[in-house]
Each structure stands twice: as C-alpha cells, then as structure tokens.
Amino acid sequence: MTPTQHSGRFGAFGGRYVPETLIPALDELDAAFDSAMADVAFLAEVDTMLSTYVGRPSPLSTAPRFSAAVGAEVFLKREDLNHTGAHKINNTVGQVFLAMRMGKRRIVAETGAGQHGVATATVCARFGLDCVVYMGEEDIRRQSLNVRRMKLMGAEVVPVGSGTRTLKDATSEAIRDWVTNVDSSYYLIGSVVGPAPYPRMVREFQSVIGREARDQMLAAAGRLPSTVVACVGGGSNAMGIFHPFEADPDVELVGIEAAGHGLESGEHSASLLKGRPGILHGTLSYLLQDDAGQIHPAHSISAGLDYPGVGPEHAHLRDTGRAKYFAVTDQGALRGFSMLSRLEGIIPALETSHAITWVADNASRWSAADAVLICISGRGDKDMEQVTDLGIGRK
Amino acid sequence: MASTLATISSDRIDSRFDSLKGAGRKALVCYITAGFPDTRGTLELMSGLEAEGADVIEVGVPFSDPIADGPIIQASSQRALAGGMTLDKSLELVTRARLAVPVVLFTYLNPLLSAGVDVLERAGNAGVDGVLVSDLPLGADPEREDWLAGSGLAFIRLVAPTTPSDRMSEIARTGSGFVYLISRLGVTGVQSDLPTQLPETAARLRAATSLPICIGFGVAEPHQARSAAGIADGVVVGSALVRAAGESVASALRLARSLRAALDDAT
Ligand SMILES: Cc1ncc(COP(=O)(O)O)c(C=O)c1O
C-alpha cells in the first residue's frame, strides 16, 4: 500500500531522468541515506539538533475563533515556530548531517521564497560549511528580507536571470552547479522533487511533522483528524504531514495548490489539477507544459508555490485518489492571510494561507464533529513587505 | 570487415564511421540548435557545415529547461523557442536540408515524449539517422530506453567521467552508432583546455566497447579537437559553433573549417 519503493518510483511517477554524470552520485546518495536511516546514532544526532536548535516538537495549537468562523474544530501544526520560520529546516538538518557523513563540505541549494535558502544557510553556518544558494532574480525582488538573512549567515546568493527568473530556473542552475562540482559538493534540494532518492528522502526528513501531529492530536483531542490540509508547492510540507496518516483510511488528505489568477487564466501553479505528466528536474510527475513539452511558466503570489512541477509522490496520491487536491487563488490566499492574523494572532506565510483559505471557504463541508488539521508551514514575516505593497495591514 | 558491416547495416552513421576508419580519419560532429539564429540560419548552417567537412550533424531540439547545457546553448534554445521552434519543425528543417551526412537529433526527453509515440518513425522519415537523449541515462526508464533502442534509428548514449567501467560496457551495449564521451564534469560550454584525466577515461571506454567514441563538452578550439581526436574516433563541437553562429553563419563555418583542418592534420 505504501508507495515507498526503492525503485525510486511512486506508481509510474518519479525516477532519475538526469545527465549520466550524476548517476554515480545518486547511487552513492541512495546508499548513504539508507545506511544513515538504519544507524541509530545518526537518527539521534538529527533528533537532538531538531530539539535543541530547531525547537521541536513544534506545538499543536487549537484555533477557537477560526474554528467558530468555519464551523469545524481546527488544529494548527505550528511549523511557523521552527527556527527560521518554516518547515524547510526539518529537511535541511537531516540532509546536512547526511552531507557531512558523506564527507561533503560544500552545499548547493535552490530557493524560491527564500525559506529553504535561509534554512540551508543557517544549518551551514552552524556547522561551518560552504553554502551556495541559487535564487531567481524575480524572487530576490519579492523576498529581499530572506536574501539579506542568507548573506548575513555567510551564504553566497547567486542570482539566476535565465528563463522565468524564479524557482524553476534556480533549480536548473543548482543542478548545473552540482554536475560541475559533483565530487566536492552536496546538492541539498528543498522539496520532495528532483531525481530519486530525493523525493523519498525529503519526505522522510519532513515526516517528523506528521508523526508529531498524530501523537499530539491523540493527546489533545483523543482522536485522529478527519481531514489534514496542507499547501502544495513542490509538496514537502504536505508529504511530511500526510505520510504518517496515509495508513489511516478515515483520515482525508487534502493538498492545496496555488490557483494564481484563476485555474482558467493559464497563470497559476496548479500542476496536479491542470498539468499533464512530463519530465522536469529529473523526475516524472504532473507538469505545467505546452503541447510541445516546453515547460509553461508557473504563477503564484507566493514565491514558494511558484513552481510548474510537483513531487512525484503527490502525482501518485492524486491518481490513486488517496489524497485530493484543490486550489486557491492569489486573492483568496490574501484573505486567509488576514483572517488567521486577526482571529488567532498568527501571521501565516502566503504559501500556507492557501490552505487556510480553502478550509475557510469550504464551511459547507464541515460539521462541528470534524477535526481539521492544517499544516502551518511557515510564518508570514517574510511576506509583510509584499502584502503591504498590496495595501494589506496598512490601516 | 568494414564493408560487410556497411552492407548489413543501412545505417548511415555506421558506414560513415567505417569509411573514416578505412581512411584513417577522425569524425567531426557539429552540434547546432534548431531555429538558431533562425530557420534560415539553421538551414545555411546545416548545408555549410556539411560542405566544410562535418561527418555528422547534431540538430538540437530546443528545450525550455536544458539542465545539461551551459549559458551559450541555453540562450540559443531560448531564442529558438521564442521564434516558435518545435521538435516537428526541427524535423522539417532536416528534411529540407537533404544532407548527405548523417543527422542525429539531440533532445531532452520531455519534448520527445510530447511529440507522440510515432515521433521516432517521423524522425526517420524526415532523414534523421540517430537520436541522443541527454536526460535518459542507462536504467532510468527501461521501457523508453527499449523504445529508443528498437526504433531503427541509432540510439546514441552518453558516458561521463564518473561512469564506472562496468557501467560503460552496459551503456555501450544498449547503444548504437557511436558513444558520446562527456569530457568533463559539468554542462556544455566553451573551455580552454581538456581535463587531465580525459585520456584515462577514454582508455576505460575504449576497453569497454567496440563502438566509435566521440568526445564532446567543452571542445571549442582546433588544438583541443586535435588532442581529443588523438584518443578517440571523433569530436563533438557544440557551444563554440553556436557562439560563432550567433555572430554570423560565416564565422561558424570558418570555425568548422579550422576544426576540420586540425583533425586532418592529426591523422
Ligand atoms: C512557508 C512555506 N510553505 C510552503 C512552501 C512550499 O513548499 P512545499 O510544497 O515543498 O512544502 C514553502 C516554500 O518555500 C514555504 O516557504
């Protein structure tokens, strides 16, 4: 039932569609990851770092005023309270330990919103590793605070001016760096995308979210959630919270993509809802592309969801029906952003706001008996400048 | 032996390498991006490169996200796409060019898959002799690898400096036409010299296959072509030609002429 296959496939999706040069490095990574996960000392090291540095376990919060507004009992898994302000660091900690175990001292990463870049720069600073982060010029403009944070912590931020100048092109450029420096460098991918074993590995490092949330729900509410909701960019916070609930048949799993200017506008990031299978960045998954197989630029108000592909395991969960996917527009996300801020005193990331709005907009789906668990993947400080420019939070 | 092989195989790539071998010469494989600098420029380049002594022409299908390519081919691809180039239009150019030398379609997997299940047949009809897919390494997708290997076109596979020797044999065994040896770690581009470990890699590959070996990635100048050809059966020149073609077709053809001369000198 669980699609954890060492073939690197999730149903038909996934795989390793990369230049030959990288194959031995992926084999080595695959073996190193499996040996690390079987090593209690490695796992203990990661756990200690997560508790003493990241601040785990992250709390599960009730949300009484938001719950009253939507008509279900809502619980919030607070990844926004992690050090650096998002779930991204869970994965970064795991992969940095793996990189060091493999003897690599130079870390290469891509970033969209800058959250993964910041998390990577942070953990690299902590261990004295060289850190190079590729970031699209458009995202550098949208997320300038995060650029400054990365630089302050000693990372080199390389602007990417090719293509759409966003996460897609930053990822391509990070892969090109890796092909060139594969002997000395570790590519630290930030979501459940890319060639195998990355999707499986990132899911494993992010599953701490769902494992904790499952225990916390049982402790706080005495039951499992009826629905788990998360936003989906590449899909790492969603896989992280979904995975430990996958074997619970009564728990509904819902992923929310970015509908941008609307699903029919052609300007969105809803690859699962509007894409078709294809190959990008080494993996076979749903993709926004034209008839000729050229990748179609994604659009989202949130840089972290602005990606034309999605993790292959989500493609599989979509096709099997185990998870359901919906989308929320830019304007919708802004409503959720304000709503959670006012009702609960929690300013969510714009990415997360998509999930919040979907729960709020679907009041007719909920009854008072429903327990809805939302993954608050990050906090919205990084988005304040952008939303202020749009006139929110001024008065 | 060469002549029996040539009669068994209708493959123009095999016969080209056989006759080069017979003449003691090295292959000049020229890469161009279809649609760069524009449609007419591509046609002029194809016939001009043939006239300057290219043995194989690689026609690159532009892709929006070419992860194996450096800045020069990225830029040429973007320009070609902006001009409306597609895989099918690339095939039309091959048909119109009517080259006597063999043509290899150089593509990423996604545009190839999007072009439909009969794309390889259409490519063959258009005059394409071989296909090279830069993001389909050995074992990545057995079904699609079989599709390519069984198509009747030569399936040109790539070997990297990082490829272990036993994998080299397996790669070569599943490929045909020639083996493309990637000279260095990295993406396509223009480099000033050849990596020091290249002779060792080429020797490992030589021991692993009887297919002709062509060295590419970073080969830009006549003296590099000459030394690479000394340890292989031919060289592939891409970014340097594309960069020159960005100035003018004439300057790309001048480069091809000097590459040809350097290779013939070496033999
Ligand atoms: C706060 C936050 N949530 C979600 C995402 C989307 O990534 P994923 O879908 O991998 O969780 C990002 C990406 O930058 C993010 O910063």
XYZ file of C-alpha atoms and ligand atoms in Angstrom:
678
model
C 0.000 0.000 0.000
C 2.684 2.467 0.879
C 4.454 3.634 -2.266
C 7.879 3.652 -0.634
C 9.725 1.784 -3.327
C 13.438 1.694 -3.651
C 12.969 1.728 -7.379
C 12.595 5.441 -6.830
C 9.112 5.238 -8.309
C 5.740 6.118 -6.870
C 3.479 4.180 -9.195
C 4.574 5.350 -12.632
C 5.999 8.599 -11.283
C 9.435 9.620 -10.059
C 12.626 8.129 -11.442
C 16.004 9.568 -12.319
C 15.998 11.496 -15.569
C 19.342 13.226 -15.219
C 22.574 13.522 -17.175
C 24.752 10.403 -16.914
C 27.370 12.325 -14.905
C 25.049 12.399 -11.872
C 24.088 8.729 -11.779
C 27.013 7.519 -9.653
C 26.415 10.428 -7.247
C 22.739 9.490 -6.911
C 23.685 5.847 -6.310
C 26.075 6.965 -3.595
C 23.444 9.238 -2.060
C 20.853 6.489 -2.106
C 23.181 4.106 -0.290
C 24.345 6.750 2.182
C 20.759 7.689 3.008
C 19.696 4.101 3.629
C 22.696 3.410 5.814
C 22.128 6.634 7.776
C 18.474 5.824 8.376
C 19.463 2.425 9.738
C 22.016 3.997 12.086
C 20.577 4.887 15.493
C 23.454 7.278 16.182
C 22.634 9.265 13.043
C 18.948 9.415 13.910
C 19.754 10.505 17.459
C 22.029 13.255 16.153
C 19.257 14.570 13.911
C 16.714 14.397 16.749
C 18.969 16.276 19.145
C 19.549 19.007 16.603
C 15.817 19.250 15.931
C 15.041 19.650 19.616
C 17.947 21.836 20.762
C 18.330 24.048 17.695
C 15.144 23.980 15.640
C 12.816 23.924 18.655
C 10.943 20.683 18.035
C 8.458 19.350 18.735
C 6.506 22.217 17.249
C 3.249 22.818 19.129
C -0.213 21.834 18.018
C -2.460 24.846 18.614
C -6.203 24.983 18.899
C -7.795 27.783 16.909
C -11.036 28.657 18.700
C -12.008 31.814 16.839
C -11.040 30.469 13.423
C -12.878 27.221 14.279
C -16.023 29.148 15.159
C -15.807 31.043 11.890
C -15.524 27.920 9.736
C -17.724 25.534 11.704
C -15.252 22.726 12.437
C -12.740 22.119 15.174
C -9.479 23.301 13.647
C -5.976 22.408 14.858
C -2.822 24.104 13.656
C 0.502 22.302 13.381
C 2.914 25.132 14.070
C 5.877 24.746 11.714
C 5.997 28.542 11.681
C 7.526 28.331 15.157
C 10.596 26.438 13.977
C 13.889 28.285 13.940
C 14.000 30.257 10.640
C 10.204 30.268 10.440
C 9.153 27.351 8.258
C 9.119 23.571 7.904
C 12.026 23.714 5.471
C 14.657 23.366 8.202
C 13.492 19.840 9.154
C 14.759 18.609 5.809
C 17.843 20.794 5.866
C 19.041 19.433 9.196
C 18.657 15.845 8.014
C 20.413 16.427 4.706
C 23.265 18.462 6.198
C 24.046 15.620 8.591
C 23.941 13.268 5.625
C 26.256 15.530 3.599
C 28.772 15.628 6.448
C 28.543 11.863 6.820
C 29.420 11.645 3.107
C 32.386 13.955 3.635
C 30.980 16.883 1.630
C 31.741 20.392 2.869
C 30.167 22.470 0.082
C 26.391 22.672 -0.022
C 24.438 23.808 -3.084
C 20.738 24.670 -2.859
C 17.969 26.377 -4.803
C 15.351 28.579 -3.219
C 12.061 30.171 -4.191
C 10.585 32.059 -1.261
C 13.999 32.028 0.332
C 12.829 29.841 3.230
C 14.762 26.810 2.072
C 17.748 29.013 1.268
C 17.626 30.560 4.721
C 17.278 27.167 6.401
C 20.246 25.874 4.411
C 22.387 28.943 5.117
C 21.501 28.588 8.799
C 22.490 24.965 9.226
C 25.618 25.505 7.103
C 26.639 28.378 9.376
C 26.073 26.164 12.399
C 28.488 23.544 11.013
C 30.891 25.820 9.143
C 30.050 24.508 5.675
C 30.302 26.461 2.429
C 26.842 27.358 1.184
C 25.823 28.478 -2.306
C 22.155 29.313 -2.895
C 20.676 29.858 -6.362
C 17.695 32.203 -6.440
C 15.730 33.678 -9.332
C 16.035 37.429 -9.811
C 12.262 37.798 -9.572
C 12.244 36.010 -6.199
C 15.190 38.069 -4.971
C 12.982 41.091 -5.560
C 9.917 39.552 -3.866
C 11.800 38.148 -0.880
C 14.611 40.596 -0.232
C 14.500 40.077 3.532
C 15.441 36.435 3.101
C 18.295 37.368 0.772
C 19.735 39.588 3.473
C 19.332 36.849 6.076
C 21.201 34.338 3.919
C 24.038 36.748 3.250
C 24.304 37.662 6.925
C 24.837 33.991 7.722
C 27.636 33.733 5.208
C 25.914 32.107 2.250
C 26.665 33.117 -1.305
C 23.398 34.006 -3.047
C 23.691 33.609 -6.823
C 21.023 35.483 -8.817
C 19.537 33.474 -11.697
C 18.487 35.590 -14.662
C 17.570 32.872 -17.148
C 14.073 31.702 -18.121
C 11.334 32.829 -15.764
C 13.864 34.005 -13.131
C 12.040 32.049 -10.400
C 12.346 28.717 -8.569
C 12.264 26.619 -11.756
C 15.368 28.278 -13.165
C 17.103 28.444 -9.785
C 16.666 24.659 -9.571
C 18.109 24.143 -13.053
C 21.088 26.290 -12.143
C 21.674 24.435 -8.862
C 21.650 21.133 -10.787
C 24.187 22.559 -13.268
C 26.433 23.553 -10.371
C 26.089 20.059 -8.937
C 27.011 18.376 -12.254
C 30.107 20.562 -12.386
C 31.181 20.094 -8.756
C 29.760 16.666 -8.084
C 32.991 15.407 -6.489
C 33.086 18.014 -3.761
C 29.525 19.248 -3.403
C 26.257 18.075 -1.936
C 23.026 19.187 -3.617
C 20.509 19.941 -0.900
C 17.148 20.017 -2.639
C 14.360 21.802 -0.769
C 11.248 19.812 -1.586
C 10.011 16.329 -2.479
C 11.059 16.836 -6.094
C 14.098 16.009 -8.218
C 15.590 12.622 -9.092
C 15.374 9.603 -6.769
C 16.224 9.318 -3.924
C 15.387 12.978 -3.164
C 11.573 12.725 -3.072
C 11.686 9.787 -0.665
C 14.491 11.294 1.397
C 12.896 14.723 1.823
C 9.591 13.071 2.721
C 11.330 11.028 5.411
C 13.006 14.093 6.904
C 9.730 16.040 6.803
C 7.615 13.213 8.230
C 8.516 14.408 11.700
C 5.686 16.918 11.164
C 3.038 14.243 10.736
C 4.431 11.899 13.389
C 4.297 14.636 15.997
C 0.929 15.911 14.835
C -0.577 12.423 15.002
C 0.548 11.956 18.618
C -0.489 15.499 19.519
C -3.963 15.048 18.030
C -4.459 11.855 20.003
C -3.296 13.604 23.172
C -5.209 16.858 22.672
C -8.414 15.664 21.003
C -8.374 11.958 21.776
C -8.763 11.153 18.086
C -7.235 11.454 14.676
C -8.147 14.397 12.474
C -10.925 13.829 9.964
C -9.068 15.945 7.406
C -5.434 17.014 7.071
C -4.831 20.082 4.899
C -1.544 21.465 3.578
C -0.418 23.760 0.782
C 1.471 22.154 -2.100
C 4.342 23.790 -3.946
C 6.871 21.040 -4.528
C 4.909 19.300 -1.810
C 7.278 18.745 1.114
C 5.240 20.132 3.997
C 2.231 18.254 2.626
C 4.107 14.929 2.269
C 5.597 15.472 5.713
C 2.217 15.817 7.377
C 0.367 13.338 5.096
C 2.747 10.413 5.238
C 2.200 9.306 8.861
C -1.580 9.416 8.263
C -1.561 7.532 4.961
C -2.354 4.196 6.565
C -5.309 5.677 8.485
C -8.146 5.149 5.995
C -10.541 7.530 7.740
C -8.180 10.465 7.575
C -8.831 12.539 4.480
C -5.702 14.108 2.955
C -6.110 17.415 1.114
C -3.425 19.354 -0.738
C -3.969 22.930 -1.869
C -2.230 24.247 -4.944
C -1.875 27.870 -5.991
C -4.583 28.919 -8.461
C -2.822 32.250 -9.068
C -5.055 34.434 -11.205
C -7.524 31.553 -11.555
C -7.349 27.964 -12.786
C -8.661 29.005 -16.203
C -6.361 32.001 -16.538
C -3.314 29.997 -17.561
C -1.437 31.845 -14.803
C -1.243 29.538 -11.820
C 0.901 26.816 -10.263
C -1.685 24.031 -10.152
C 0.313 21.251 -11.773
C -1.735 18.423 -10.224
C -5.042 19.956 -11.260
C -4.126 21.422 -14.615
C -0.878 19.800 -15.731
C -0.091 16.574 -17.525
C 2.699 14.082 -16.808
C 6.151 15.016 -18.033
C 9.779 15.243 -17.023
C 11.424 18.189 -15.321
C 14.427 18.339 -12.999
C 14.992 14.627 -13.117
C 11.545 13.367 -12.192
C 8.354 12.251 -13.938
C 5.332 14.000 -12.483
C 2.484 16.329 -13.332
C 3.808 19.434 -15.032
C 2.578 22.681 -16.478
C 3.666 22.418 -20.099
C 2.516 23.197 -23.603
C 1.644 20.618 -26.276
C 5.247 20.520 -27.448
C 6.548 19.625 -23.982
C 8.018 23.027 -23.199
C 7.571 23.949 -19.555
C 4.917 26.579 -19.035
C 5.856 29.300 -16.542
C 4.014 28.985 -13.236
C 2.486 31.901 -11.403
C 1.655 32.435 -7.760
C 1.607 35.374 -5.408
C 3.697 33.187 -3.118
C 7.202 32.517 -4.344
C 7.282 29.169 -2.528
C 4.413 27.760 -4.595
C 5.568 29.290 -7.878
C 6.821 26.064 -9.491
C 5.486 24.304 -12.628
C 6.077 20.801 -11.259
C 5.205 18.856 -8.122
C 6.660 15.927 -6.206
C 6.083 12.549 -7.904
C 4.551 11.014 -4.783
C 1.766 13.605 -4.931
C 1.181 12.628 -8.569
C 0.732 9.065 -7.367
C -1.539 10.035 -4.443
C -3.622 12.075 -6.874
C -4.005 9.210 -9.340
C -4.820 6.645 -6.649
C -7.256 9.069 -5.025
C -5.641 8.680 -1.591
C -5.182 12.444 -1.461
C -7.393 15.094 -3.003
C -6.165 18.334 -4.439
C -7.817 21.721 -4.793
C -6.561 25.229 -5.477
C -6.907 28.747 -4.067
C -6.207 31.980 -5.962
C -3.805 34.801 -5.097
C -6.705 36.946 -3.897
C -8.080 34.064 -1.864
C -4.720 33.497 -0.196
C -4.596 37.137 0.870
C -7.944 36.660 2.649
C -6.633 33.678 4.602
C -3.502 35.623 5.452
C -5.546 38.403 7.083
C -8.092 36.071 8.600
C -5.684 33.918 10.604
C -3.765 37.021 11.669
C -6.894 38.676 13.081
C -8.642 35.648 14.516
C -5.709 33.780 16.018
C -2.783 36.181 16.237
C -0.794 34.031 13.842
C 0.548 35.633 10.678
C 0.949 32.750 8.233
C 3.192 32.591 5.196
C 1.422 33.373 1.922
C 2.066 29.747 0.889
C 0.295 28.464 3.995
C -2.502 30.990 3.516
C -3.754 28.975 0.532
C -4.545 26.051 2.851
C -6.169 28.310 5.442
C -8.441 29.929 2.873
C -9.524 26.587 1.476
C -10.666 25.467 4.943
C -12.430 28.798 5.495
C -14.115 28.767 2.094
C -15.481 25.263 2.471
C -17.630 25.792 5.551
C -20.390 23.718 3.940
C -18.079 20.685 4.012
C -17.597 20.818 7.770
C -19.705 19.834 10.728
C -18.940 20.595 14.361
C -17.777 16.984 14.726
C -14.984 17.415 12.188
C -11.423 17.873 13.359
C -9.419 19.637 10.669
C -5.648 19.702 10.983
C -3.871 22.411 8.989
C -0.125 22.463 8.472
C 1.044 25.998 9.196
C 4.120 25.510 7.055
C 5.630 28.907 7.803
C 5.216 32.357 9.217
C 4.393 35.434 7.199
C 7.043 37.907 8.309
C 8.874 37.390 5.021
C 5.710 38.438 3.162
C 4.943 41.646 5.053
C 6.618 43.929 2.528
C 4.830 42.291 -0.382
C 1.360 42.363 1.185
C 1.857 45.897 2.476
C 2.562 46.944 -1.106
C -0.812 45.377 -1.947
C -2.491 47.527 0.678
C -2.991 44.892 3.388
C -2.287 45.686 7.035
C -1.940 49.415 6.429
C -4.905 50.751 8.373
C 35.152 -6.214 -42.255
C 34.119 -2.633 -42.626
C 32.432 -3.281 -45.934
C 30.423 -6.295 -44.732
C 29.185 -4.285 -41.773
C 28.197 -1.484 -44.091
C 26.183 -3.779 -46.303
C 24.360 -5.384 -43.372
C 23.537 -2.074 -41.840
C 21.694 0.511 -43.804
C 22.779 2.847 -41.077
C 24.461 5.918 -42.439
C 26.214 6.562 -39.134
C 27.875 3.144 -39.121
C 29.005 3.476 -42.696
C 30.330 6.951 -42.108
C 32.494 5.763 -39.211
C 33.574 2.714 -41.189
C 34.797 4.766 -44.086
C 36.513 7.277 -41.785
C 38.294 4.398 -40.160
C 39.282 2.996 -43.505
C 40.710 6.360 -44.487
C 42.420 6.811 -41.131
C 40.464 9.994 -40.428
C 38.625 11.355 -37.399
C 34.974 12.394 -37.245
C 33.928 15.997 -36.894
C 30.492 16.061 -35.248
C 28.894 19.504 -35.336
C 26.059 20.496 -32.978
C 23.650 23.276 -33.835
C 20.424 24.373 -32.147
C 17.433 24.073 -34.471
C 15.962 27.523 -35.011
C 19.107 29.427 -34.029
C 19.838 32.066 -35.067
C 16.643 31.497 -37.087
C 15.161 28.974 -39.505
C 17.114 30.187 -42.477
C 20.335 30.346 -40.468
C 19.849 26.736 -39.387
C 19.435 25.590 -42.993
C 22.515 27.543 -44.073
C 24.486 26.079 -41.178
C 23.465 22.526 -41.989
C 24.488 22.659 -45.630
C 27.501 24.849 -44.891
C 28.809 22.531 -42.165
C 28.432 19.578 -44.483
C 30.397 21.436 -47.142
C 33.128 22.254 -44.604
C 33.609 18.585 -43.863
C 31.339 17.754 -40.928
C 30.814 13.997 -40.696
C 27.705 14.090 -38.514
C 25.339 16.982 -37.823
C 23.637 17.028 -34.453
C 20.429 19.000 -34.538
C 19.498 20.198 -31.060
C 15.795 20.381 -30.272
C 15.428 23.463 -28.073
C 14.010 22.828 -24.594
C 12.867 25.397 -22.056
C 14.843 23.856 -19.177
C 18.079 22.371 -20.506
C 19.820 21.225 -17.293
C 22.796 19.719 -19.128
C 23.567 22.907 -21.027
C 25.634 25.955 -20.218
C 24.796 29.594 -20.986
C 25.502 29.518 -24.747
C 23.154 26.668 -25.613
C 20.618 27.873 -23.049
C 20.493 31.235 -24.790
C 20.302 29.704 -28.269
C 17.452 27.455 -27.093
C 15.507 30.361 -25.649
C 15.934 32.325 -28.845
C 14.855 29.347 -30.963
C 11.780 28.788 -28.792
C 10.894 32.462 -28.978
C 10.996 32.042 -32.750
C 8.474 29.194 -32.487
C 10.817 26.215 -32.989
C 9.430 22.798 -32.057
C 10.562 19.212 -32.478
C 8.388 18.783 -35.556
C 9.703 21.973 -37.099
C 13.218 20.724 -36.389
C 12.347 17.595 -38.367
C 11.078 19.750 -41.239
C 14.426 21.534 -41.304
C 16.215 18.191 -41.527
C 14.021 17.204 -44.448
C 14.578 20.490 -46.225
C 18.347 20.349 -45.714
C 18.634 16.969 -47.556
C 22.082 16.281 -46.165
C 24.346 13.540 -47.420
C 25.954 13.256 -43.977
C 24.080 11.538 -41.145
C 21.912 13.594 -38.800
C 21.478 12.984 -35.078
C 18.585 14.513 -33.201
C 19.846 15.817 -29.840
C 16.974 16.262 -27.399
C 15.730 16.202 -23.833
C 13.175 13.541 -23.070
C 10.158 15.760 -22.384
C 9.792 17.343 -25.843
C 10.430 13.920 -27.394
C 7.660 12.262 -25.358
C 5.279 15.124 -26.043
C 5.756 14.651 -29.780
C 3.813 11.377 -29.716
C 4.513 7.638 -29.947
C 5.266 7.745 -33.666
C 7.842 10.524 -33.327
C 10.805 8.229 -33.996
C 9.205 6.976 -37.179
C 8.527 10.559 -38.258
C 12.121 11.435 -37.449
C 13.382 8.545 -39.579
C 11.170 9.619 -42.462
C 12.460 13.160 -42.116
C 16.021 11.973 -42.626
C 17.214 11.593 -39.049
C 19.671 8.718 -38.518
C 20.144 8.734 -34.771
C 18.762 10.091 -31.504
C 20.577 11.241 -28.407
C 18.591 11.969 -25.236
C 20.602 13.922 -22.689
C 18.455 13.097 -19.653
C 17.801 9.398 -20.189
C 20.730 7.570 -18.596
C 21.026 3.784 -18.589
C 18.393 2.157 -16.390
C 16.380 5.332 -15.841
C 13.376 4.093 -17.780
C 13.809 0.643 -19.356
C 10.578 0.857 -21.321
C 11.508 4.095 -23.050
C 15.112 3.016 -23.485
C 13.840 -0.094 -25.307
C 11.594 2.096 -27.405
C 14.605 4.138 -28.497
C 16.894 1.141 -28.964
C 14.316 -0.670 -31.085
C 13.311 2.229 -33.285
C 15.632 1.562 -36.192
C 17.442 4.841 -35.507
C 20.853 4.760 -33.880
C 20.485 5.273 -30.115
C 23.499 7.309 -29.119
C 24.278 7.046 -25.439
C 26.469 9.158 -23.219
C 29.275 8.174 -20.889
C 30.667 10.530 -18.243
C 34.000 10.724 -16.428
C 32.147 9.499 -13.340
C 30.803 6.356 -15.075
C 32.316 3.131 -13.671
C 33.850 0.791 -16.261
C 31.256 -1.980 -15.984
C 28.500 0.580 -16.479
C 30.353 1.897 -19.541
C 30.110 -1.553 -21.143
C 26.418 -1.772 -20.370
C 25.765 1.710 -21.756
C 27.645 0.942 -24.950
C 25.927 -2.435 -25.310
C 22.484 -0.811 -25.267
C 23.500 1.983 -27.626
C 24.458 2.142 -31.283
C 26.058 4.481 -33.810
C 28.760 5.838 -31.550
C 29.309 6.518 -27.864
C 29.381 10.133 -26.762
C 32.056 10.630 -24.133
C 31.411 13.680 -21.965
C 34.887 15.131 -21.487
C 34.407 16.740 -18.108
C 32.185 17.161 -15.073
C 29.752 19.885 -15.952
C 27.496 21.230 -18.634
C 28.066 22.153 -22.262
C 30.201 25.200 -22.835
C 33.460 26.569 -24.133
C 36.617 25.592 -22.236
C 40.222 26.477 -22.869
C 41.732 23.054 -22.324
C 40.915 19.393 -21.928
C 40.713 17.792 -18.476
C 43.856 15.943 -17.474
C 42.033 12.731 -16.654
C 40.397 12.513 -20.106
C 42.924 10.066 -21.656
C 42.367 7.678 -18.765
C 38.559 7.891 -19.150
C 38.807 7.425 -22.912
C 41.019 4.367 -22.414
C 38.500 2.847 -19.988
C 35.732 3.435 -22.504
C 37.827 2.002 -25.347
C 38.262 -1.174 -23.330
C 34.506 -1.312 -22.734
C 33.219 -1.049 -26.295
C 33.951 -1.542 -29.948
C 31.650 1.328 -30.957
C 33.302 4.513 -32.219
C 33.925 7.089 -29.481
C 33.347 10.822 -29.912
C 34.419 13.299 -27.267
C 32.363 16.395 -26.542
C 31.559 19.083 -23.910
C 33.997 21.958 -23.851
C 35.773 21.149 -27.109
C 35.995 24.560 -28.752
C 39.313 25.117 -30.470
C 41.224 23.323 -33.201
C 44.107 22.345 -30.918
C 41.676 20.779 -28.417
C 39.897 18.950 -31.206
C 43.230 17.598 -32.381
C 44.259 16.272 -28.991
C 40.804 14.836 -28.215
C 40.770 13.107 -31.593
C 44.110 11.547 -30.719
C 42.401 9.419 -28.066
C 39.023 8.908 -29.780
C 37.350 8.445 -33.147
C 35.954 11.914 -33.336
C 34.992 15.097 -31.551
C 31.720 16.908 -30.975
C 31.778 20.691 -31.105
C 28.654 22.494 -29.909
C 28.794 25.657 -27.843
C 31.729 27.102 -29.782
C 29.857 26.695 -33.076
C 26.640 28.073 -31.609
C 28.508 31.051 -30.195
C 30.067 31.690 -33.599
C 26.700 31.251 -35.310
C 25.394 33.974 -33.027
C 27.861 36.312 -34.740
C 27.270 35.009 -38.254
C 26.814 31.816 -40.176
C 30.074 32.596 -41.949
C 32.019 32.696 -38.711
C 30.600 29.318 -37.624
C 31.637 27.862 -40.968
C 35.120 29.350 -40.600
C 35.432 27.621 -37.244
C 34.274 24.327 -38.760
C 36.886 24.639 -41.483
C 39.690 25.161 -38.982
C 38.428 22.232 -36.876
C 38.385 20.009 -39.947
C 41.909 21.058 -40.854
C 43.153 20.400 -37.324
C 41.605 16.912 -37.295
C 43.038 16.017 -40.693
C 46.423 17.293 -39.571
C 46.324 14.996 -36.597
C 45.942 11.891 -38.728
C 6.218 28.521 4.270
C 6.255 27.668 3.073
N 5.262 26.790 2.851
C 5.243 26.006 1.768
C 6.234 26.072 0.825
C 6.115 25.188 -0.387
O 6.983 24.108 -0.406
P 6.487 22.632 -0.144
O 5.315 22.404 -1.038
O 7.671 21.801 -0.534
O 6.137 22.480 1.267
C 7.310 26.943 1.009
C 8.397 27.015 0.015
O 9.233 27.839 0.003
C 7.313 27.762 2.168
O 8.310 28.629 2.378
